[in-house]
mmCIF file of C-alpha atoms in Angstrom:
data_model
loop_
_atom_site.group_PDB
_atom_site.id
_atom_site.type_symbol
_atom_site.label_atom_id
_atom_site.label_comp_id
_atom_site.label_asym_id
_atom_site.label_seq_id
_atom_site.Cartn_x
_atom_site.Cartn_y
_atom_site.Cartn_z
ATOM 1 C CA UNK Z 1 -1.613 -15.100 23.148
ATOM 2 C CA UNK Z 2 0.193 -12.585 20.970
ATOM 3 C CA UNK Z 3 -0.264 -8.994 22.070
ATOM 4 C CA UNK Z 4 -1.887 -6.848 19.382
ATOM 5 C CA UNK Z 5 0.042 -3.667 20.206
ATOM 6 C CA UNK Z 6 3.347 -5.551 20.039
ATOM 7 C CA UNK Z 7 2.361 -6.963 16.671
ATOM 8 C CA UNK Z 8 1.514 -3.423 15.576
ATOM 9 C CA UNK Z 9 4.987 -2.327 16.667
ATOM 10 C CA UNK Z 10 6.662 -5.143 14.736
ATOM 11 C CA UNK Z 11 4.562 -4.314 11.673
ATOM 12 C CA UNK Z 12 5.670 -0.667 11.912
ATOM 13 C CA UNK Z 13 9.351 -1.691 12.094
ATOM 14 C CA UNK Z 14 8.876 -3.900 9.023
ATOM 15 C CA UNK Z 15 7.138 -1.112 7.089
ATOM 16 C CA UNK Z 16 9.496 1.712 8.071
ATOM 17 C CA UNK Z 17 12.704 -0.326 8.091
ATOM 18 C CA UNK Z 18 14.003 1.039 11.378
ATOM 19 C CA UNK Z 19 13.151 1.468 15.046
ATOM 20 C CA UNK Z 20 13.251 5.265 14.742
ATOM 21 C CA UNK Z 21 10.972 5.210 11.688
ATOM 22 C CA UNK Z 22 8.519 2.958 13.513
ATOM 23 C CA UNK Z 23 8.591 5.300 16.517
ATOM 24 C CA UNK Z 24 7.789 8.281 14.300
ATOM 25 C CA UNK Z 25 4.966 6.408 12.593
ATOM 26 C CA UNK Z 26 3.467 5.246 15.882
ATOM 27 C CA UNK Z 27 4.077 8.613 17.609
ATOM 28 C CA UNK Z 28 6.006 7.000 20.468
ATOM 29 C CA UNK Z 29 9.639 7.005 21.600
ATOM 30 C CA UNK Z 30 12.288 4.668 20.217
ATOM 31 C CA UNK Z 31 12.643 3.302 23.749
ATOM 32 C CA UNK Z 32 8.963 2.326 23.766
ATOM 33 C CA UNK Z 33 9.385 0.512 20.443
ATOM 34 C CA UNK Z 34 12.434 -1.372 21.724
ATOM 35 C CA UNK Z 35 10.612 -2.373 24.897
ATOM 36 C CA UNK Z 36 7.614 -3.693 22.982
ATOM 37 C CA UNK Z 37 9.845 -5.725 20.679
ATOM 38 C CA UNK Z 38 11.835 -7.131 23.601
ATOM 39 C CA UNK Z 39 8.595 -8.290 25.249
ATOM 40 C CA UNK Z 40 7.437 -9.840 21.975
ATOM 41 C CA UNK Z 41 10.736 -11.721 21.630
ATOM 42 C CA UNK Z 42 10.290 -13.120 25.140
ATOM 43 C CA UNK Z 43 6.699 -14.136 24.362
ATOM 44 C CA UNK Z 44 7.620 -16.149 21.262
ATOM 45 C CA UNK Z 45 11.051 -17.264 22.472
ATOM 46 C CA UNK Z 46 12.876 -16.172 19.303
ATOM 47 C CA UNK Z 47 15.014 -13.219 18.197
ATOM 48 C CA UNK Z 48 13.149 -10.858 15.890
ATOM 49 C CA UNK Z 49 15.805 -8.202 15.201
ATOM 50 C CA UNK Z 50 19.484 -8.419 14.370
ATOM 51 C CA UNK Z 51 22.167 -5.784 13.909
ATOM 52 C CA UNK Z 52 23.011 -4.872 10.306
ATOM 53 C CA UNK Z 53 25.808 -2.327 10.065
ATOM 54 C CA UNK Z 54 24.555 0.785 11.810
ATOM 55 C CA UNK Z 55 20.934 -0.291 11.559
ATOM 56 C CA UNK Z 56 18.802 -3.350 12.175
ATOM 57 C CA UNK Z 57 17.149 -6.034 10.093
ATOM 58 C CA UNK Z 58 14.397 -8.505 10.786
ATOM 59 C CA UNK Z 59 15.490 -12.086 11.330
ATOM 60 C CA UNK Z 60 13.736 -14.920 9.507
ATOM 61 C CA UNK Z 61 11.434 -15.289 12.505
ATOM 62 C CA UNK Z 62 10.860 -11.532 12.502
ATOM 63 C CA UNK Z 63 9.968 -11.496 8.800
ATOM 64 C CA UNK Z 64 7.590 -14.426 9.236
ATOM 65 C CA UNK Z 65 5.826 -12.885 12.208
ATOM 66 C CA UNK Z 66 5.701 -9.446 10.558
ATOM 67 C CA UNK Z 67 3.953 -10.994 7.563
ATOM 68 C CA UNK Z 68 1.339 -12.508 9.852
ATOM 69 C CA UNK Z 69 1.106 -9.246 11.810
ATOM 70 C CA UNK Z 70 0.212 -7.322 8.651
ATOM 71 C CA UNK Z 71 -2.629 -9.714 7.875
ATOM 72 C CA UNK Z 72 -3.850 -9.737 11.490
ATOM 73 C CA UNK Z 73 -3.899 -5.937 11.694
ATOM 74 C CA UNK Z 74 -5.715 -5.729 8.362
ATOM 75 C CA UNK Z 75 -8.365 -8.093 9.699
ATOM 76 C CA UNK Z 76 -8.647 -6.058 12.895
ATOM 77 C CA UNK Z 77 -9.143 -2.883 10.855
ATOM 78 C CA UNK Z 78 -11.744 -4.637 8.743
ATOM 79 C CA UNK Z 79 -13.544 -5.776 11.907
ATOM 80 C CA UNK Z 80 -13.471 -2.237 13.277
ATOM 81 C CA UNK Z 81 -14.842 -0.919 9.986
ATOM 82 C CA UNK Z 82 -17.656 -3.477 10.053
ATOM 83 C CA UNK Z 83 -18.534 -2.619 13.657
ATOM 84 C CA UNK Z 84 -18.581 1.098 12.829
ATOM 85 C CA UNK Z 85 -20.711 0.394 9.755
ATOM 86 C CA UNK Z 86 -23.107 -1.749 11.778
ATOM 87 C CA UNK Z 87 -23.493 1.001 14.357
ATOM 88 C CA UNK Z 88 -23.840 3.565 11.586
ATOM 89 C CA UNK Z 89 -22.320 6.286 13.758
ATOM 90 C CA UNK Z 90 -19.579 8.719 12.766
ATOM 91 C CA UNK Z 91 -17.401 8.599 15.869
ATOM 92 C CA UNK Z 92 -13.811 7.969 16.918
ATOM 93 C CA UNK Z 93 -10.702 9.310 15.226
ATOM 94 C CA UNK Z 94 -9.770 9.846 11.588
ATOM 95 C CA UNK Z 95 -6.370 10.969 10.305
ATOM 96 C CA UNK Z 96 -6.395 12.797 6.986
ATOM 97 C CA UNK Z 97 -3.673 14.375 4.842
ATOM 98 C CA UNK Z 98 -3.590 16.636 1.818
ATOM 99 C CA UNK Z 99 -1.147 18.520 -0.376
ATOM 100 C CA UNK Z 100 -0.844 22.225 0.537
ATOM 101 C CA UNK Z 101 -3.381 23.834 -1.814
ATOM 102 C CA UNK Z 102 -6.020 21.188 -1.023
ATOM 103 C CA UNK Z 103 -5.394 21.601 2.685
ATOM 104 C CA UNK Z 104 -5.796 25.376 2.340
ATOM 105 C CA UNK Z 105 -8.693 25.249 -0.126
ATOM 106 C CA UNK Z 106 -10.755 22.316 1.206
ATOM 107 C CA UNK Z 107 -9.936 21.478 4.809
ATOM 108 C CA UNK Z 108 -11.203 24.590 6.640
ATOM 109 C CA UNK Z 109 -14.754 24.269 5.266
ATOM 110 C CA UNK Z 110 -14.786 20.451 5.315
ATOM 111 C CA UNK Z 111 -13.562 20.077 8.884
ATOM 112 C CA UNK Z 112 -15.841 22.842 10.148
ATOM 113 C CA UNK Z 113 -18.772 20.954 8.596
ATOM 114 C CA UNK Z 114 -17.617 17.664 10.130
ATOM 115 C CA UNK Z 115 -17.342 19.217 13.593
ATOM 116 C CA UNK Z 116 -20.870 20.592 13.313
ATOM 117 C CA UNK Z 117 -22.442 17.401 11.958
ATOM 118 C CA UNK Z 118 -20.393 14.820 13.907
ATOM 119 C CA UNK Z 119 -19.171 16.286 17.206
ATOM 120 C CA UNK Z 120 -17.874 12.900 18.429
ATOM 121 C CA UNK Z 121 -15.509 12.527 15.463
ATOM 122 C CA UNK Z 122 -11.934 13.665 16.105
ATOM 123 C CA UNK Z 123 -10.164 14.798 12.924
ATOM 124 C CA UNK Z 124 -6.360 15.054 12.759
ATOM 125 C CA UNK Z 125 -4.764 16.666 9.700
ATOM 126 C CA UNK Z 126 -1.302 16.613 8.137
ATOM 127 C CA UNK Z 127 0.088 18.475 5.131
ATOM 128 C CA UNK Z 128 1.727 16.012 2.734
ATOM 129 C CA UNK Z 129 2.470 15.975 -0.970
ATOM 130 C CA UNK Z 130 0.479 13.332 -2.903
ATOM 131 C CA UNK Z 131 3.138 10.610 -3.097
ATOM 132 C CA UNK Z 132 4.060 10.722 0.625
ATOM 133 C CA UNK Z 133 0.336 10.907 1.384
ATOM 134 C CA UNK Z 134 -0.299 7.685 -0.531
ATOM 135 C CA UNK Z 135 2.610 6.002 1.287
ATOM 136 C CA UNK Z 136 1.183 7.084 4.655
ATOM 137 C CA UNK Z 137 -2.186 5.549 3.752
ATOM 138 C CA UNK Z 138 -0.590 2.324 2.529
ATOM 139 C CA UNK Z 139 1.429 2.067 5.753
ATOM 140 C CA UNK Z 140 -1.640 2.680 7.881
ATOM 141 C CA UNK Z 141 -0.230 5.885 9.369
ATOM 142 C CA UNK Z 142 -3.024 7.900 7.758
ATOM 143 C CA UNK Z 143 -6.664 6.963 7.121
ATOM 144 C CA UNK Z 144 -7.329 9.119 4.055
ATOM 145 C CA UNK Z 145 -5.232 11.361 1.828
ATOM 146 C CA UNK Z 146 -6.220 13.942 -0.764
ATOM 147 C CA UNK Z 147 -4.120 13.418 -3.910
ATOM 148 C CA UNK Z 148 -4.052 14.609 -7.502
ATOM 149 C CA UNK Z 149 -3.128 13.962 -11.083
ATOM 150 C CA UNK Z 150 -3.382 16.082 -14.249
ATOM 151 C CA UNK Z 151 -5.709 15.858 -17.236
ATOM 152 C CA UNK Z 152 -2.811 14.830 -19.504
ATOM 153 C CA UNK Z 153 -0.777 12.789 -16.990
ATOM 154 C CA UNK Z 154 -2.730 10.322 -14.872
ATOM 155 C CA UNK Z 155 -1.498 8.427 -11.839
ATOM 156 C CA UNK Z 156 -2.403 4.786 -11.098
ATOM 157 C CA UNK Z 157 -4.236 3.622 -7.983
ATOM 158 C CA UNK Z 158 -1.900 1.387 -5.944
ATOM 159 C CA UNK Z 159 -3.132 -2.085 -5.031
ATOM 160 C CA UNK Z 160 -5.015 -2.093 -1.759
ATOM 161 C CA UNK Z 161 -6.318 1.456 -2.130
ATOM 162 C CA UNK Z 162 -9.559 2.959 -3.357
ATOM 163 C CA UNK Z 163 -10.090 6.513 -4.490
ATOM 164 C CA UNK Z 164 -12.982 8.750 -5.415
ATOM 165 C CA UNK Z 165 -13.038 11.938 -7.475
ATOM 166 C CA UNK Z 166 -13.646 15.125 -5.459
ATOM 167 C CA UNK Z 167 -13.307 17.965 -7.970
ATOM 168 C CA UNK Z 168 -11.454 19.281 -11.002
ATOM 169 C CA UNK Z 169 -9.178 22.257 -10.386
ATOM 170 C CA UNK Z 170 -8.317 24.626 -13.238
ATOM 171 C CA UNK Z 171 -4.854 26.149 -13.507
ATOM 172 C CA UNK Z 172 -3.790 29.401 -15.154
ATOM 173 C CA UNK Z 173 -0.491 30.814 -16.300
ATOM 174 C CA UNK Z 174 0.854 33.258 -13.698
ATOM 175 C CA UNK Z 175 3.085 35.975 -15.064
ATOM 176 C CA UNK Z 176 4.359 39.341 -13.840
ATOM 177 C CA UNK Z 177 1.718 42.062 -14.088
ATOM 178 C CA UNK Z 178 3.928 44.100 -16.444
ATOM 179 C CA UNK Z 179 4.600 41.151 -18.773
ATOM 180 C CA UNK Z 180 3.731 41.919 -22.450
ATOM 181 C CA UNK Z 181 1.203 39.029 -22.502
ATOM 182 C CA UNK Z 182 -0.464 39.912 -19.184
ATOM 183 C CA UNK Z 183 -3.463 41.483 -20.914
ATOM 184 C CA UNK Z 184 -4.289 38.485 -23.120
ATOM 185 C CA UNK Z 185 -7.602 36.650 -22.699
ATOM 186 C CA UNK Z 186 -5.822 33.314 -23.198
ATOM 187 C CA UNK Z 187 -2.255 32.181 -23.781
ATOM 188 C CA UNK Z 188 -0.500 29.069 -25.049
ATOM 189 C CA UNK Z 189 2.217 27.457 -22.966
ATOM 190 C CA UNK Z 190 4.560 27.569 -25.938
ATOM 191 C CA UNK Z 191 4.280 31.386 -25.886
ATOM 192 C CA UNK Z 192 6.721 31.221 -22.970
ATOM 193 C CA UNK Z 193 9.382 29.037 -24.575
ATOM 194 C CA UNK Z 194 12.116 31.569 -23.908
ATOM 195 C CA UNK Z 195 11.007 32.497 -20.373
ATOM 196 C CA UNK Z 196 12.414 31.537 -17.011
ATOM 197 C CA UNK Z 197 10.057 29.153 -15.214
ATOM 198 C CA UNK Z 198 9.275 28.696 -11.542
ATOM 199 C CA UNK Z 199 8.612 25.023 -10.791
ATOM 200 C CA UNK Z 200 7.914 22.542 -8.055
ATOM 201 C CA UNK Z 201 10.900 20.605 -6.640
ATOM 202 C CA UNK Z 202 12.482 18.048 -8.960
ATOM 203 C CA UNK Z 203 11.174 14.542 -8.416
ATOM 204 C CA UNK Z 204 7.699 15.698 -7.414
ATOM 205 C CA UNK Z 205 4.789 14.597 -9.586
ATOM 206 C CA UNK Z 206 3.850 18.187 -10.501
ATOM 207 C CA UNK Z 207 7.398 19.010 -11.620
ATOM 208 C CA UNK Z 208 7.444 15.889 -13.789
ATOM 209 C CA UNK Z 209 4.065 16.915 -15.204
ATOM 210 C CA UNK Z 210 5.342 20.406 -16.091
ATOM 211 C CA UNK Z 211 8.411 19.020 -17.867
ATOM 212 C CA UNK Z 212 6.311 16.412 -19.703
ATOM 213 C CA UNK Z 213 3.698 18.974 -20.783
ATOM 214 C CA UNK Z 214 6.117 21.618 -22.044
ATOM 215 C CA UNK Z 215 8.330 19.124 -23.839
ATOM 216 C CA UNK Z 216 5.256 17.678 -25.563
ATOM 217 C CA UNK Z 217 4.768 21.159 -27.039
ATOM 218 C CA UNK Z 218 8.371 21.357 -28.224
ATOM 219 C CA UNK Z 219 9.504 23.580 -25.354
ATOM 220 C CA UNK Z 220 12.582 22.712 -23.303
ATOM 221 C CA UNK Z 221 11.758 24.630 -20.101
ATOM 222 C CA UNK Z 222 14.393 26.786 -18.469
ATOM 223 C CA UNK Z 223 13.775 26.139 -14.768
ATOM 224 C CA UNK Z 224 15.238 29.134 -12.982
ATOM 225 C CA UNK Z 225 13.618 28.785 -9.555
ATOM 226 C CA UNK Z 226 12.216 25.862 -7.559
ATOM 227 C CA UNK Z 227 9.739 26.185 -4.685
ATOM 228 C CA UNK Z 228 7.298 23.734 -3.141
ATOM 229 C CA UNK Z 229 4.781 26.319 -1.951
ATOM 230 C CA UNK Z 230 2.560 27.965 -4.570
ATOM 231 C CA UNK Z 231 2.625 31.327 -2.836
ATOM 232 C CA UNK Z 232 6.405 31.301 -2.835
ATOM 233 C CA UNK Z 233 6.246 30.579 -6.550
ATOM 234 C CA UNK Z 234 3.849 33.480 -7.054
ATOM 235 C CA UNK Z 235 6.044 35.820 -5.009
ATOM 236 C CA UNK Z 236 8.902 35.004 -7.372
ATOM 237 C CA UNK Z 237 6.625 35.694 -10.339
ATOM 238 C CA UNK Z 238 5.514 39.013 -8.803
ATOM 239 C CA UNK Z 239 9.190 40.001 -8.541
ATOM 240 C CA UNK Z 240 9.524 39.490 -12.304
ATOM 241 C CA UNK Z 241 11.699 36.392 -11.970
ATOM 242 C CA UNK Z 242 9.702 34.009 -14.156
ATOM 243 C CA UNK Z 243 6.319 32.481 -14.937
ATOM 244 C CA UNK Z 244 4.554 29.463 -13.443
ATOM 245 C CA UNK Z 245 1.443 27.326 -13.667
ATOM 246 C CA UNK Z 246 -0.926 28.399 -10.880
ATOM 247 C CA UNK Z 247 -3.843 26.145 -9.860
ATOM 248 C CA UNK Z 248 -6.903 27.998 -8.581
ATOM 249 C CA UNK Z 249 -7.598 25.775 -5.559
ATOM 250 C CA UNK Z 250 -6.420 27.462 -2.377
ATOM 251 C CA UNK Z 251 -5.101 30.478 -4.260
ATOM 252 C CA UNK Z 252 -4.900 33.689 -2.258
ATOM 253 C CA UNK Z 253 -4.847 37.188 -3.726
ATOM 254 C CA UNK Z 254 -1.391 38.350 -4.785
ATOM 255 C CA UNK Z 255 -2.306 42.017 -5.189
ATOM 256 C CA UNK Z 256 -1.216 43.829 -8.336
ATOM 257 C CA UNK Z 257 2.083 42.008 -8.904
ATOM 258 C CA UNK Z 258 0.793 38.921 -10.716
ATOM 259 C CA UNK Z 259 -1.519 38.448 -13.673
ATOM 260 C CA UNK Z 260 -3.384 35.146 -14.095
ATOM 261 C CA UNK Z 261 -4.240 34.239 -17.701
ATOM 262 C CA UNK Z 262 -6.169 31.083 -18.713
ATOM 263 C CA UNK Z 263 -4.434 28.585 -20.994
ATOM 264 C CA UNK Z 264 -6.063 28.043 -24.390
ATOM 265 C CA UNK Z 265 -5.948 24.245 -24.023
ATOM 266 C CA UNK Z 266 -7.348 23.967 -20.482
ATOM 267 C CA UNK Z 267 -4.959 22.754 -17.802
ATOM 268 C CA UNK Z 268 -6.720 20.901 -14.999
ATOM 269 C CA UNK Z 269 -5.836 18.887 -11.942
ATOM 270 C CA UNK Z 270 -8.085 16.016 -10.882
ATOM 271 C CA UNK Z 271 -8.404 15.932 -7.082
ATOM 272 C CA UNK Z 272 -9.164 12.629 -5.333
ATOM 273 C CA UNK Z 273 -9.585 11.168 -1.876
ATOM 274 C CA UNK Z 274 -7.855 7.812 -1.363
ATOM 275 C CA UNK Z 275 -8.026 5.279 1.471
ATOM 276 C CA UNK Z 276 -7.315 1.616 2.180
ATOM 277 C CA UNK Z 277 -9.860 -0.740 0.700
ATOM 278 C CA UNK Z 278 -10.436 -2.504 4.021
ATOM 279 C CA UNK Z 279 -11.399 0.818 5.656
ATOM 280 C CA UNK Z 280 -13.961 1.820 3.051
ATOM 281 C CA UNK Z 281 -16.951 0.732 5.126
ATOM 282 C CA UNK Z 282 -16.133 3.092 7.981
ATOM 283 C CA UNK Z 283 -18.825 5.768 8.324
ATOM 284 C CA UNK Z 284 -16.090 8.251 9.287
ATOM 285 C CA UNK Z 285 -14.365 7.766 5.916
ATOM 286 C CA UNK Z 286 -17.629 8.289 4.064
ATOM 287 C CA UNK Z 287 -18.371 11.388 6.153
ATOM 288 C CA UNK Z 288 -14.960 12.896 5.379
ATOM 289 C CA UNK Z 289 -15.394 12.220 1.646
ATOM 290 C CA UNK Z 290 -18.844 13.836 1.675
ATOM 291 C CA UNK Z 291 -17.500 16.898 3.492
ATOM 292 C CA UNK Z 292 -14.576 17.254 1.086
ATOM 293 C CA UNK Z 293 -16.888 16.946 -1.914
ATOM 294 C CA UNK Z 294 -19.217 19.589 -0.510
ATOM 295 C CA UNK Z 295 -16.270 21.931 0.176
ATOM 296 C CA UNK Z 296 -14.986 21.410 -3.364
ATOM 297 C CA UNK Z 297 -18.296 21.658 -5.217
ATOM 298 C CA UNK Z 298 -18.261 25.482 -5.603
ATOM 299 C CA UNK Z 299 -14.646 25.341 -6.826
ATOM 300 C CA UNK Z 300 -14.879 22.567 -9.397
ATOM 301 C CA UNK Z 301 -14.629 23.346 -13.109
#
């Protein structure tokens, strides 16, 4: 009989592409991964890994067994989901991730509500940007991730995942408090064509959205500063170093240094929860979604 944990280890190596990546994903040591794979090789009587330069690759037998392992583990997860659904109890462990403002704006209230309503449910959280969060869910390293897209730039749902809308999050233009336009009731993005901008890191979905949106208005943005954290962005704005788009979710007070002005053509982020299709029947997933929706309801626009 093939050992399920050893199949899980092989599946992790196939998904992550390395022993160290599998160890990180499984939260074990590289030595433990190597030992599990060595035992699996002895069980089936074939070599599963081979050296490839400085790394490793799966042999033909390894690729074949990893393909079966993925299907077996998916069926096991489906069975677990069905058992949980049949029992109808919100118990066990659930691993959830979210991008920083959602983690700050939604998780405290949602997890507090989950702990009160379902004391036997253990919730583990991780801060991840949307794209890494989706990858973690696809790999099975995370059960549910909170992700986003924008009203004028949507993101597709990868095969094998489901998602549900949680809330819409408005965004304003953040500018230094002494900026000439700080007293306006509304502004247009093109009003800031000649300004320095503070943006998210290049390659991130939100940075690509900002470039796409400004260029669609005939503005070639001058990105002067890059920061992943919104409060770092706002600190740069408060210092008079540029302007930025500032979503309202998870926003903390910045004192007198920053003025937030709505955009005439509303700028909104759509916030979703996403999970693997075969886990959708788990009561714990439904409970987390309900708690996130309730936490987001007062904030939605």
